[in-house]
Amino acid sequence: MDTEHTGVDSGALDAYSRVVTGVATKLLPSVAALSVRTPRGQGAGSAVTFTDDGFLLTNAHVVSGANGGTADFADGTETRFDVVGADPLSDLAVVRVHHPGAPAAPLGNADDLKIGQLVVAVGNPMGLAGSVTAGVVSGLGRSLPARDGQRLRIIDSVIQTDAALNPGNSGGALADSTGTVVGINTAVAGYGLGLAVPINATTRSIIGDLVANGRVRRAWLGVAGVPAPLPPALASRLGQKLGLRVVEVVPGSPAGSAGIYLGDILITAGGQPTQSVQALQRLMLGPAIGTDLPITLLRKNALVDVVTVPAELT
């Protein structure tokens, strides 16, 4: 009986090991250890190559205050890099090495992840280059606050994992069992708990802006809200339980000019349900600037349609 159990365990471990070693073999050549020097001192982190011409993805906080630094790859290659652009409000940054050559890691879609799914973290924790840890997705849809000066934004759909993360892992790859990068490790939230910024449609747009423009253009409505329940009859008819109750409208803002008032409940924006602040934030990227954004809201038990024109956030 013991022999049989030992055989089963050994087989499971072999399968698990094959997956992790396969991911490591695929991704280690694409991941670099970053060293930066700023007025605040020396900093370090990780980055993952995502184009064949030397663009790497990392965390904004890893390169904060720096224009460049040094990237070290697993094969011993050392090269300088320049910071192309950083977006503290998503904690993502793009850098470009002077001497490209590392293979590009494939970027996936974190929206397809499931809780309990195997993930592998590749980075350079504690200055130990080329380290690999494995675990599972232990939570999805988490939120992480990010700040840029006085501006505060919530990074939504953050991936929670129990794969061991330590200082220096920030900016490294979080990959699925096929070696596809689904997140960028960003924070150690506590013992046995790590967080990663997801790779999805929203962050792909941010990455594209950073590569093309060195910054992320964001739209602005000038409205603040909190989730609020819709009347039961309306919720049943719309198939939507929550809306966003307006608690502040900035005078002269796009929201104010469109006729949105305190106490209104935003139901949809651009045809998308607005059940949370994050849902509205997802719409506030560059393409929304100067473009009509229809909004349906509930005012005194009546549905009202308005059209806003988001302005650029400066």
mmCIF file with all atom_site columns, N, CA, C and O in Angstrom, residues 184-235:
data_model
loop_
_atom_site.group_PDB
_atom_site.id
_atom_site.type_symbol
_atom_site.label_atom_id
_atom_site.label_alt_id
_atom_site.label_comp_id
_atom_site.label_asym_id
_atom_site.label_entity_id
_atom_site.label_seq_id
_atom_site.pdbx_PDB_ins_code
_atom_site.Cartn_x
_atom_site.Cartn_y
_atom_site.Cartn_z
_atom_site.occupancy
_atom_site.B_iso_or_equiv
_atom_site.pdbx_formal_charge
_atom_site.auth_seq_id
_atom_site.auth_comp_id
_atom_site.auth_asym_id
_atom_site.auth_atom_id
_atom_site.pdbx_PDB_model_num
ATOM 1   N N  . ILE A 1 184 ? 2.636   40.801 -14.141 1.00 0.00 ? 184 ILE A N  1
ATOM 2   C CA . ILE A 1 184 ? 3.928   41.351 -13.740 1.00 0.00 ? 184 ILE A CA 1
ATOM 3   C C  . ILE A 1 184 ? 3.912   41.476 -12.228 1.00 0.00 ? 184 ILE A C  1
ATOM 4   O O  . ILE A 1 184 ? 3.102   42.225 -11.658 1.00 0.00 ? 184 ILE A O  1
ATOM 5   N N  . ASN A 1 185 ? 4.774   40.715 -11.570 1.00 0.00 ? 185 ASN A N  1
ATOM 6   C CA . ASN A 1 185 ? 4.801   40.694 -10.110 1.00 0.00 ? 185 ASN A CA 1
ATOM 7   C C  . ASN A 1 185 ? 5.066   42.099 -9.583  1.00 0.00 ? 185 ASN A C  1
ATOM 8   O O  . ASN A 1 185 ? 6.007   42.761 -10.014 1.00 0.00 ? 185 ASN A O  1
ATOM 9   N N  . THR A 1 186 ? 4.242   42.542 -8.629  1.00 0.00 ? 186 THR A N  1
ATOM 10  C CA . THR A 1 186 ? 4.352   43.930 -8.210  1.00 0.00 ? 186 THR A CA 1
ATOM 11  C C  . THR A 1 186 ? 4.501   44.130 -6.715  1.00 0.00 ? 186 THR A C  1
ATOM 12  O O  . THR A 1 186 ? 5.019   45.129 -6.281  1.00 0.00 ? 186 THR A O  1
ATOM 13  N N  . ALA A 1 187 ? 4.035   43.201 -5.900  1.00 0.00 ? 187 ALA A N  1
ATOM 14  C CA . ALA A 1 187 ? 4.054   43.470 -4.465  1.00 0.00 ? 187 ALA A CA 1
ATOM 15  C C  . ALA A 1 187 ? 4.006   42.181 -3.671  1.00 0.00 ? 187 ALA A C  1
ATOM 16  O O  . ALA A 1 187 ? 3.437   41.184 -4.107  1.00 0.00 ? 187 ALA A O  1
ATOM 17  N N  . VAL A 1 188 ? 4.606   42.244 -2.502  1.00 0.00 ? 188 VAL A N  1
ATOM 18  C CA . VAL A 1 188 ? 4.475   41.174 -1.521  1.00 0.00 ? 188 VAL A CA 1
ATOM 19  C C  . VAL A 1 188 ? 3.472   41.673 -0.489  1.00 0.00 ? 188 VAL A C  1
ATOM 20  O O  . VAL A 1 188 ? 3.738   42.633 0.230   1.00 0.00 ? 188 VAL A O  1
ATOM 21  N N  . ALA A 1 189 ? 2.304   41.051 -0.453  1.00 0.00 ? 189 ALA A N  1
ATOM 22  C CA . ALA A 1 189 ? 1.224   41.552 0.384   1.00 0.00 ? 189 ALA A CA 1
ATOM 23  C C  . ALA A 1 189 ? 1.266   40.995 1.800   1.00 0.00 ? 189 ALA A C  1
ATOM 24  O O  . ALA A 1 189 ? 0.584   41.471 2.686   1.00 0.00 ? 189 ALA A O  1
ATOM 25  N N  . GLY A 1 190 ? 2.057   39.983 2.040   1.00 0.00 ? 190 GLY A N  1
ATOM 26  C CA . GLY A 1 190 ? 2.133   39.370 3.357   1.00 0.00 ? 190 GLY A CA 1
ATOM 27  C C  . GLY A 1 190 ? 2.738   37.995 3.222   1.00 0.00 ? 190 GLY A C  1
ATOM 28  O O  . GLY A 1 190 ? 3.037   37.530 2.124   1.00 0.00 ? 190 GLY A O  1
ATOM 29  N N  . TYR A 1 191 ? 2.902   37.309 4.342   1.00 0.00 ? 191 TYR A N  1
ATOM 30  C CA . TYR A 1 191 ? 3.528   35.989 4.298   1.00 0.00 ? 191 TYR A CA 1
ATOM 31  C C  . TYR A 1 191 ? 2.709   35.045 3.426   1.00 0.00 ? 191 TYR A C  1
ATOM 32  O O  . TYR A 1 191 ? 1.516   34.844 3.638   1.00 0.00 ? 191 TYR A O  1
ATOM 33  N N  . GLY A 1 192 ? 3.352   34.468 2.418   1.00 0.00 ? 192 GLY A N  1
ATOM 34  C CA . GLY A 1 192 ? 2.680   33.523 1.539   1.00 0.00 ? 192 GLY A CA 1
ATOM 35  C C  . GLY A 1 192 ? 1.690   34.146 0.589   1.00 0.00 ? 192 GLY A C  1
ATOM 36  O O  . GLY A 1 192 ? 0.839   33.455 0.036   1.00 0.00 ? 192 GLY A O  1
ATOM 37  N N  . LEU A 1 193 ? 1.797   35.470 0.377   1.00 0.00 ? 193 LEU A N  1
ATOM 38  C CA . LEU A 1 193 ? 0.822   36.164 -0.459  1.00 0.00 ? 193 LEU A CA 1
ATOM 39  C C  . LEU A 1 193 ? 1.533   37.178 -1.347  1.00 0.00 ? 193 LEU A C  1
ATOM 40  O O  . LEU A 1 193 ? 2.234   38.064 -0.872  1.00 0.00 ? 193 LEU A O  1
ATOM 41  N N  . GLY A 1 194 ? 1.373   37.034 -2.662  1.00 0.00 ? 194 GLY A N  1
ATOM 42  C CA . GLY A 1 194 ? 1.964   37.968 -3.599  1.00 0.00 ? 194 GLY A CA 1
ATOM 43  C C  . GLY A 1 194 ? 0.916   38.484 -4.558  1.00 0.00 ? 194 GLY A C  1
ATOM 44  O O  . GLY A 1 194 ? -0.135  37.859 -4.757  1.00 0.00 ? 194 GLY A O  1
ATOM 45  N N  . LEU A 1 195 ? 1.186   39.641 -5.156  1.00 0.00 ? 195 LEU A N  1
ATOM 46  C CA . LEU A 1 195 ? 0.253   40.261 -6.085  1.00 0.00 ? 195 LEU A CA 1
ATOM 47  C C  . LEU A 1 195 ? 0.957   40.559 -7.398  1.00 0.00 ? 195 LEU A C  1
ATOM 48  O O  . LEU A 1 195 ? 2.160   40.833 -7.434  1.00 0.00 ? 195 LEU A O  1
ATOM 49  N N  . ALA A 1 196 ? 0.195   40.513 -8.483  1.00 0.00 ? 196 ALA A N  1
ATOM 50  C CA . ALA A 1 196 ? 0.742   40.805 -9.801  1.00 0.00 ? 196 ALA A CA 1
ATOM 51  C C  . ALA A 1 196 ? -0.248  41.621 -10.611 1.00 0.00 ? 196 ALA A C  1
ATOM 52  O O  . ALA A 1 196 ? -1.458  41.372 -10.561 1.00 0.00 ? 196 ALA A O  1
ATOM 53  N N  . VAL A 1 197 ? 0.270   42.614 -11.347 1.00 0.00 ? 197 VAL A N  1
ATOM 54  C CA . VAL A 1 197 ? -0.564  43.384 -12.271 1.00 0.00 ? 197 VAL A CA 1
ATOM 55  C C  . VAL A 1 197 ? -0.906  42.472 -13.451 1.00 0.00 ? 197 VAL A C  1
ATOM 56  O O  . VAL A 1 197 ? -0.012  41.859 -14.039 1.00 0.00 ? 197 VAL A O  1
ATOM 57  N N  . PRO A 1 198 ? -2.174  42.350 -13.804 1.00 0.00 ? 198 PRO A N  1
ATOM 58  C CA . PRO A 1 198 ? -2.551  41.414 -14.860 1.00 0.00 ? 198 PRO A CA 1
ATOM 59  C C  . PRO A 1 198 ? -2.169  41.920 -16.250 1.00 0.00 ? 198 PRO A C  1
ATOM 60  O O  . PRO A 1 198 ? -2.105  43.125 -16.499 1.00 0.00 ? 198 PRO A O  1
ATOM 61  N N  . ILE A 1 199 ? -1.920  40.991 -17.147 1.00 0.00 ? 199 ILE A N  1
ATOM 62  C CA . ILE A 1 199 ? -1.836  41.308 -18.563 1.00 0.00 ? 199 ILE A CA 1
ATOM 63  C C  . ILE A 1 199 ? -3.228  41.067 -19.149 1.00 0.00 ? 199 ILE A C  1
ATOM 64  O O  . ILE A 1 199 ? -3.713  39.940 -19.167 1.00 0.00 ? 199 ILE A O  1
ATOM 65  N N  . ASN A 1 200 ? -3.884  42.128 -19.573 1.00 0.00 ? 200 ASN A N  1
ATOM 66  C CA . ASN A 1 200 ? -5.215  42.010 -20.178 1.00 0.00 ? 200 ASN A CA 1
ATOM 67  C C  . ASN A 1 200 ? -5.396  43.161 -21.162 1.00 0.00 ? 200 ASN A C  1
ATOM 68  O O  . ASN A 1 200 ? -4.436  43.869 -21.484 1.00 0.00 ? 200 ASN A O  1
ATOM 69  N N  . ALA A 1 201 ? -6.606  43.354 -21.644 1.00 0.00 ? 201 ALA A N  1
ATOM 70  C CA . ALA A 1 201 ? -6.837  44.374 -22.668 1.00 0.00 ? 201 ALA A CA 1
ATOM 71  C C  . ALA A 1 201 ? -6.479  45.767 -22.158 1.00 0.00 ? 201 ALA A C  1
ATOM 72  O O  . ALA A 1 201 ? -5.893  46.581 -22.891 1.00 0.00 ? 201 ALA A O  1
ATOM 73  N N  . THR A 1 202 ? -6.792  46.055 -20.884 1.00 0.00 ? 202 THR A N  1
ATOM 74  C CA . THR A 1 202 ? -6.510  47.376 -20.333 1.00 0.00 ? 202 THR A CA 1
ATOM 75  C C  . THR A 1 202 ? -5.011  47.617 -20.234 1.00 0.00 ? 202 THR A C  1
ATOM 76  O O  . THR A 1 202 ? -4.500  48.668 -20.657 1.00 0.00 ? 202 THR A O  1
ATOM 77  N N  . THR A 1 203 ? -4.285  46.654 -19.681 1.00 0.00 ? 203 THR A N  1
ATOM 78  C CA . THR A 1 203 ? -2.850  46.870 -19.510 1.00 0.00 ? 203 THR A CA 1
ATOM 79  C C  . THR A 1 203 ? -2.112  46.801 -20.849 1.00 0.00 ? 203 THR A C  1
ATOM 80  O O  . THR A 1 203 ? -1.087  47.456 -21.023 1.00 0.00 ? 203 THR A O  1
ATOM 81  N N  . ARG A 1 204 ? -2.625  46.045 -21.805 1.00 0.00 ? 204 ARG A N  1
ATOM 82  C CA . ARG A 1 204 ? -2.016  46.054 -23.142 1.00 0.00 ? 204 ARG A CA 1
ATOM 83  C C  . ARG A 1 204 ? -2.105  47.449 -23.766 1.00 0.00 ? 204 ARG A C  1
ATOM 84  O O  . ARG A 1 204 ? -1.181  47.908 -24.440 1.00 0.00 ? 204 ARG A O  1
ATOM 85  N N  . SER A 1 205 ? -3.227  48.132 -23.542 1.00 0.00 ? 205 SER A N  1
ATOM 86  C CA . SER A 1 205 ? -3.374  49.498 -24.033 1.00 0.00 ? 205 SER A CA 1
ATOM 87  C C  . SER A 1 205 ? -2.373  50.422 -23.357 1.00 0.00 ? 205 SER A C  1
ATOM 88  O O  . SER A 1 205 ? -1.758  51.282 -24.009 1.00 0.00 ? 205 SER A O  1
ATOM 89  N N  . ILE A 1 206 ? -2.186  50.239 -22.061 1.00 0.00 ? 206 ILE A N  1
ATOM 90  C CA . ILE A 1 206 ? -1.215  51.049 -21.318 1.00 0.00 ? 206 ILE A CA 1
ATOM 91  C C  . ILE A 1 206 ? 0.195   50.789 -21.828 1.00 0.00 ? 206 ILE A C  1
ATOM 92  O O  . ILE A 1 206 ? 0.971   51.729 -22.058 1.00 0.00 ? 206 ILE A O  1
ATOM 93  N N  . ILE A 1 207 ? 0.537   49.521 -22.027 1.00 0.00 ? 207 ILE A N  1
ATOM 94  C CA . ILE A 1 207 ? 1.874   49.176 -22.531 1.00 0.00 ? 207 ILE A CA 1
ATOM 95  C C  . ILE A 1 207 ? 2.092   49.785 -23.912 1.00 0.00 ? 207 ILE A C  1
ATOM 96  O O  . ILE A 1 207 ? 3.165   50.329 -24.210 1.00 0.00 ? 207 ILE A O  1
ATOM 97  N N  . GLY A 1 208 ? 1.074   49.720 -24.763 1.00 0.00 ? 208 GLY A N  1
ATOM 98  C CA . GLY A 1 208 ? 1.188   50.309 -26.093 1.00 0.00 ? 208 GLY A CA 1
ATOM 99  C C  . GLY A 1 208 ? 1.434   51.802 -26.038 1.00 0.00 ? 208 GLY A C  1
ATOM 100 O O  . GLY A 1 208 ? 2.258   52.341 -26.801 1.00 0.00 ? 208 GLY A O  1
ATOM 101 N N  . ASP A 1 209 ? 0.747   52.512 -25.132 1.00 0.00 ? 209 ASP A N  1
ATOM 102 C CA . ASP A 1 209 ? 0.965   53.950 -24.970 1.00 0.00 ? 209 ASP A CA 1
ATOM 103 C C  . ASP A 1 209 ? 2.384   54.242 -24.491 1.00 0.00 ? 209 ASP A C  1
ATOM 104 O O  . ASP A 1 209 ? 3.018   55.204 -24.948 1.00 0.00 ? 209 ASP A O  1
ATOM 105 N N  . LEU A 1 210 ? 2.877   53.424 -23.554 1.00 0.00 ? 210 LEU A N  1
ATOM 106 C CA . LEU A 1 210 ? 4.229   53.650 -23.032 1.00 0.00 ? 210 LEU A CA 1
ATOM 107 C C  . LEU A 1 210 ? 5.271   53.468 -24.132 1.00 0.00 ? 210 LEU A C  1
ATOM 108 O O  . LEU A 1 210 ? 6.225   54.248 -24.237 1.00 0.00 ? 210 LEU A O  1
ATOM 109 N N  . VAL A 1 211 ? 5.102   52.451 -24.968 1.00 0.00 ? 211 VAL A N  1
ATOM 110 C CA . VAL A 1 211 ? 6.049   52.215 -26.058 1.00 0.00 ? 211 VAL A CA 1
ATOM 111 C C  . VAL A 1 211 ? 5.991   53.353 -27.076 1.00 0.00 ? 211 VAL A C  1
ATOM 112 O O  . VAL A 1 211 ? 7.020   53.853 -27.541 1.00 0.00 ? 211 VAL A O  1
ATOM 113 N N  . ALA A 1 212 ? 4.774   53.764 -27.437 1.00 0.00 ? 212 ALA A N  1
ATOM 114 C CA . ALA A 1 212 ? 4.601   54.751 -28.503 1.00 0.00 ? 212 ALA A CA 1
ATOM 115 C C  . ALA A 1 212 ? 4.876   56.177 -28.053 1.00 0.00 ? 212 ALA A C  1
ATOM 116 O O  . ALA A 1 212 ? 5.466   56.977 -28.800 1.00 0.00 ? 212 ALA A O  1
ATOM 117 N N  . ASN A 1 213 ? 4.456   56.508 -26.819 1.00 0.00 ? 213 ASN A N  1
ATOM 118 C CA . ASN A 1 213 ? 4.489   57.907 -26.386 1.00 0.00 ? 213 ASN A CA 1
ATOM 119 C C  . ASN A 1 213 ? 5.316   58.163 -25.129 1.00 0.00 ? 213 ASN A C  1
ATOM 120 O O  . ASN A 1 213 ? 5.517   59.314 -24.762 1.00 0.00 ? 213 ASN A O  1
ATOM 121 N N  . GLY A 1 214 ? 5.739   57.102 -24.451 1.00 0.00 ? 214 GLY A N  1
ATOM 122 C CA . GLY A 1 214 ? 6.494   57.287 -23.218 1.00 0.00 ? 214 GLY A CA 1
ATOM 123 C C  . GLY A 1 214 ? 5.636   57.653 -22.030 1.00 0.00 ? 214 GLY A C  1
ATOM 124 O O  . GLY A 1 214 ? 6.143   57.872 -20.928 1.00 0.00 ? 214 GLY A O  1
ATOM 125 N N  . ARG A 1 215 ? 4.339   57.734 -22.223 1.00 0.00 ? 215 ARG A N  1
ATOM 126 C CA . ARG A 1 215 ? 3.423   58.062 -21.127 1.00 0.00 ? 215 ARG A CA 1
ATOM 127 C C  . ARG A 1 215 ? 2.044   57.538 -21.480 1.00 0.00 ? 215 ARG A C  1
ATOM 128 O O  . ARG A 1 215 ? 1.790   57.138 -22.628 1.00 0.00 ? 215 ARG A O  1
ATOM 129 N N  . VAL A 1 216 ? 1.158   57.552 -20.498 1.00 0.00 ? 216 VAL A N  1
ATOM 130 C CA . VAL A 1 216 ? -0.204  57.085 -20.701 1.00 0.00 ? 216 VAL A CA 1
ATOM 131 C C  . VAL A 1 216 ? -1.144  58.282 -20.620 1.00 0.00 ? 216 VAL A C  1
ATOM 132 O O  . VAL A 1 216 ? -1.157  59.007 -19.625 1.00 0.00 ? 216 VAL A O  1
ATOM 133 N N  . ARG A 1 217 ? -1.883  58.498 -21.688 1.00 0.00 ? 217 ARG A N  1
ATOM 134 C CA . ARG A 1 217 ? -2.907  59.539 -21.672 1.00 0.00 ? 217 ARG A CA 1
ATOM 135 C C  . ARG A 1 217 ? -4.160  58.974 -21.038 1.00 0.00 ? 217 ARG A C  1
ATOM 136 O O  . ARG A 1 217 ? -4.632  57.893 -21.398 1.00 0.00 ? 217 ARG A O  1
ATOM 137 N N  . ARG A 1 218 ? -4.716  59.706 -20.083 1.00 0.00 ? 218 ARG A N  1
ATOM 138 C CA . ARG A 1 218 ? -5.942  59.263 -19.413 1.00 0.00 ? 218 ARG A CA 1
ATOM 139 C C  . ARG A 1 218 ? -7.021  60.321 -19.564 1.00 0.00 ? 218 ARG A C  1
ATOM 140 O O  . ARG A 1 218 ? -6.753  61.520 -19.621 1.00 0.00 ? 218 ARG A O  1
ATOM 141 N N  . ALA A 1 219 ? -8.243  59.829 -19.606 1.00 0.00 ? 219 ALA A N  1
ATOM 142 C CA . ALA A 1 219 ? -9.397  60.709 -19.694 1.00 0.00 ? 219 ALA A CA 1
ATOM 143 C C  . ALA A 1 219 ? -9.913  61.033 -18.294 1.00 0.00 ? 219 ALA A C  1
ATOM 144 O O  . ALA A 1 219 ? -9.594  60.349 -17.316 1.00 0.00 ? 219 ALA A O  1
ATOM 145 N N  . TRP A 1 220 ? -10.748 62.060 -18.222 1.00 0.00 ? 220 TRP A N  1
ATOM 146 C CA . TRP A 1 220 ? -11.228 62.568 -16.942 1.00 0.00 ? 220 TRP A CA 1
ATOM 147 C C  . TRP A 1 220 ? -12.671 63.026 -17.090 1.00 0.00 ? 220 TRP A C  1
ATOM 148 O O  . TRP A 1 220 ? -13.012 63.748 -18.031 1.00 0.00 ? 220 TRP A O  1
ATOM 149 N N  . LEU A 1 221 ? -13.527 62.580 -16.174 1.00 0.00 ? 221 LEU A N  1
ATOM 150 C CA . LEU A 1 221 ? -14.915 63.014 -16.169 1.00 0.00 ? 221 LEU A CA 1
ATOM 151 C C  . LEU A 1 221 ? -15.203 64.055 -15.097 1.00 0.00 ? 221 LEU A C  1
ATOM 152 O O  . LEU A 1 221 ? -16.077 64.895 -15.257 1.00 0.00 ? 221 LEU A O  1
ATOM 153 N N  . GLY A 1 222 ? -14.486 63.961 -13.976 1.00 0.00 ? 222 GLY A N  1
ATOM 154 C CA . GLY A 1 222 ? -14.741 64.900 -12.887 1.00 0.00 ? 222 GLY A CA 1
ATOM 155 C C  . GLY A 1 222 ? -15.907 64.494 -12.017 1.00 0.00 ? 222 GLY A C  1
ATOM 156 O O  . GLY A 1 222 ? -16.653 65.343 -11.514 1.00 0.00 ? 222 GLY A O  1
ATOM 157 N N  . VAL A 1 223 ? -16.080 63.198 -11.854 1.00 0.00 ? 223 VAL A N  1
ATOM 158 C CA . VAL A 1 223 ? -17.161 62.699 -11.018 1.00 0.00 ? 223 VAL A CA 1
ATOM 159 C C  . VAL A 1 223 ? -16.617 61.621 -10.095 1.00 0.00 ? 223 VAL A C  1
ATOM 160 O O  . VAL A 1 223 ? -15.745 60.848 -10.481 1.00 0.00 ? 223 VAL A O  1
ATOM 161 N N  . ALA A 1 224 ? -17.110 61.589 -8.865  1.00 0.00 ? 224 ALA A N  1
ATOM 162 C CA . ALA A 1 224 ? -16.748 60.540 -7.916  1.00 0.00 ? 224 ALA A CA 1
ATOM 163 C C  . ALA A 1 224 ? -18.020 59.834 -7.481  1.00 0.00 ? 224 ALA A C  1
ATOM 164 O O  . ALA A 1 224 ? -19.076 60.463 -7.326  1.00 0.00 ? 224 ALA A O  1
ATOM 165 N N  . GLY A 1 225 ? -17.916 58.510 -7.307  1.00 0.00 ? 225 GLY A N  1
ATOM 166 C CA . GLY A 1 225 ? -19.112 57.763 -6.941  1.00 0.00 ? 225 GLY A CA 1
ATOM 167 C C  . GLY A 1 225 ? -18.804 56.582 -6.057  1.00 0.00 ? 225 GLY A C  1
ATOM 168 O O  . GLY A 1 225 ? -17.645 56.187 -5.880  1.00 0.00 ? 225 GLY A O  1
ATOM 169 N N  . VAL A 1 226 ? -19.864 56.010 -5.515  1.00 0.00 ? 226 VAL A N  1
ATOM 170 C CA . VAL A 1 226 ? -19.758 54.804 -4.697  1.00 0.00 ? 226 VAL A CA 1
ATOM 171 C C  . VAL A 1 226 ? -20.821 53.816 -5.176  1.00 0.00 ? 226 VAL A C  1
ATOM 172 O O  . VAL A 1 226 ? -21.893 54.225 -5.648  1.00 0.00 ? 226 VAL A O  1
ATOM 173 N N  . PRO A 1 227 ? -20.548 52.507 -5.113  1.00 0.00 ? 227 PRO A N  1
ATOM 174 C CA . PRO A 1 227 ? -21.556 51.531 -5.533  1.00 0.00 ? 227 PRO A CA 1
ATOM 175 C C  . PRO A 1 227 ? -22.842 51.676 -4.722  1.00 0.00 ? 227 PRO A C  1
ATOM 176 O O  . PRO A 1 227 ? -22.813 51.907 -3.514  1.00 0.00 ? 227 PRO A O  1
ATOM 177 N N  . ALA A 1 228 ? -23.964 51.545 -5.414  1.00 0.00 ? 228 ALA A N  1
ATOM 178 C CA . ALA A 1 228 ? -25.272 51.647 -4.760  1.00 0.00 ? 228 ALA A CA 1
ATOM 179 C C  . ALA A 1 228 ? -26.229 50.664 -5.412  1.00 0.00 ? 228 ALA A C  1
ATOM 180 O O  . ALA A 1 228 ? -26.192 50.461 -6.632  1.00 0.00 ? 228 ALA A O  1
ATOM 181 N N  . PRO A 1 229 ? -27.117 50.031 -4.629  1.00 0.00 ? 229 PRO A N  1
ATOM 182 C CA . PRO A 1 229 ? -28.065 49.069 -5.203  1.00 0.00 ? 229 PRO A CA 1
ATOM 183 C C  . PRO A 1 229 ? -29.125 49.768 -6.051  1.00 0.00 ? 229 PRO A C  1
ATOM 184 O O  . PRO A 1 229 ? -29.589 50.863 -5.707  1.00 0.00 ? 229 PRO A O  1
ATOM 185 N N  . LEU A 1 230 ? -29.496 49.137 -7.150  1.00 0.00 ? 230 LEU A N  1
ATOM 186 C CA . LEU A 1 230 ? -30.577 49.629 -7.979  1.00 0.00 ? 230 LEU A CA 1
ATOM 187 C C  . LEU A 1 230 ? -31.907 49.125 -7.406  1.00 0.00 ? 230 LEU A C  1
ATOM 188 O O  . LEU A 1 230 ? -31.949 48.090 -6.728  1.00 0.00 ? 230 LEU A O  1
ATOM 189 N N  . PRO A 1 231 ? -33.000 49.845 -7.647  1.00 0.00 ? 231 PRO A N  1
ATOM 190 C CA . PRO A 1 231 ? -34.316 49.345 -7.211  1.00 0.00 ? 231 PRO A CA 1
ATOM 191 C C  . PRO A 1 231 ? -34.551 47.941 -7.747  1.00 0.00 ? 231 PRO A C  1
ATOM 192 O O  . PRO A 1 231 ? -34.182 47.635 -8.892  1.00 0.00 ? 231 PRO A O  1
ATOM 193 N N  . PRO A 1 232 ? -35.126 47.052 -6.954  1.00 0.00 ? 232 PRO A N  1
ATOM 194 C CA . PRO A 1 232 ? -35.256 45.644 -7.347  1.00 0.00 ? 232 PRO A CA 1
ATOM 195 C C  . PRO A 1 232 ? -35.888 45.429 -8.722  1.00 0.00 ? 232 PRO A C  1
ATOM 196 O O  . PRO A 1 232 ? -35.413 44.599 -9.501  1.00 0.00 ? 232 PRO A O  1
ATOM 197 N N  . ALA A 1 233 ? -36.956 46.166 -9.034  1.00 0.00 ? 233 ALA A N  1
ATOM 198 C CA . ALA A 1 233 ? -37.620 45.973 -10.328 1.00 0.00 ? 233 ALA A CA 1
ATOM 199 C C  . ALA A 1 233 ? -36.696 46.337 -11.476 1.00 0.00 ? 233 ALA A C  1
ATOM 200 O O  . ALA A 1 233 ? -36.627 45.627 -12.490 1.00 0.00 ? 233 ALA A O  1
ATOM 201 N N  . LEU A 1 234 ? -35.972 47.449 -11.333 1.00 0.00 ? 234 LEU A N  1
ATOM 202 C CA . LEU A 1 234 ? -35.046 47.880 -12.379 1.00 0.00 ? 234 LEU A CA 1
ATOM 203 C C  . LEU A 1 234 ? -33.867 46.920 -12.478 1.00 0.00 ? 234 LEU A C  1
ATOM 204 O O  . LEU A 1 234 ? -33.428 46.566 -13.582 1.00 0.00 ? 234 LEU A O  1
ATOM 205 N N  . ALA A 1 235 ? -33.365 46.476 -11.328 1.00 0.00 ? 235 ALA A N  1
ATOM 206 C CA . ALA A 1 235 ? -32.241 45.530 -11.322 1.00 0.00 ? 235 ALA A CA 1
ATOM 207 C C  . ALA A 1 235 ? -32.622 44.240 -12.040 1.00 0.00 ? 235 ALA A C  1
ATOM 208 O O  . ALA A 1 235 ? -31.833 43.678 -12.804 1.00 0.00 ? 235 ALA A O  1
#
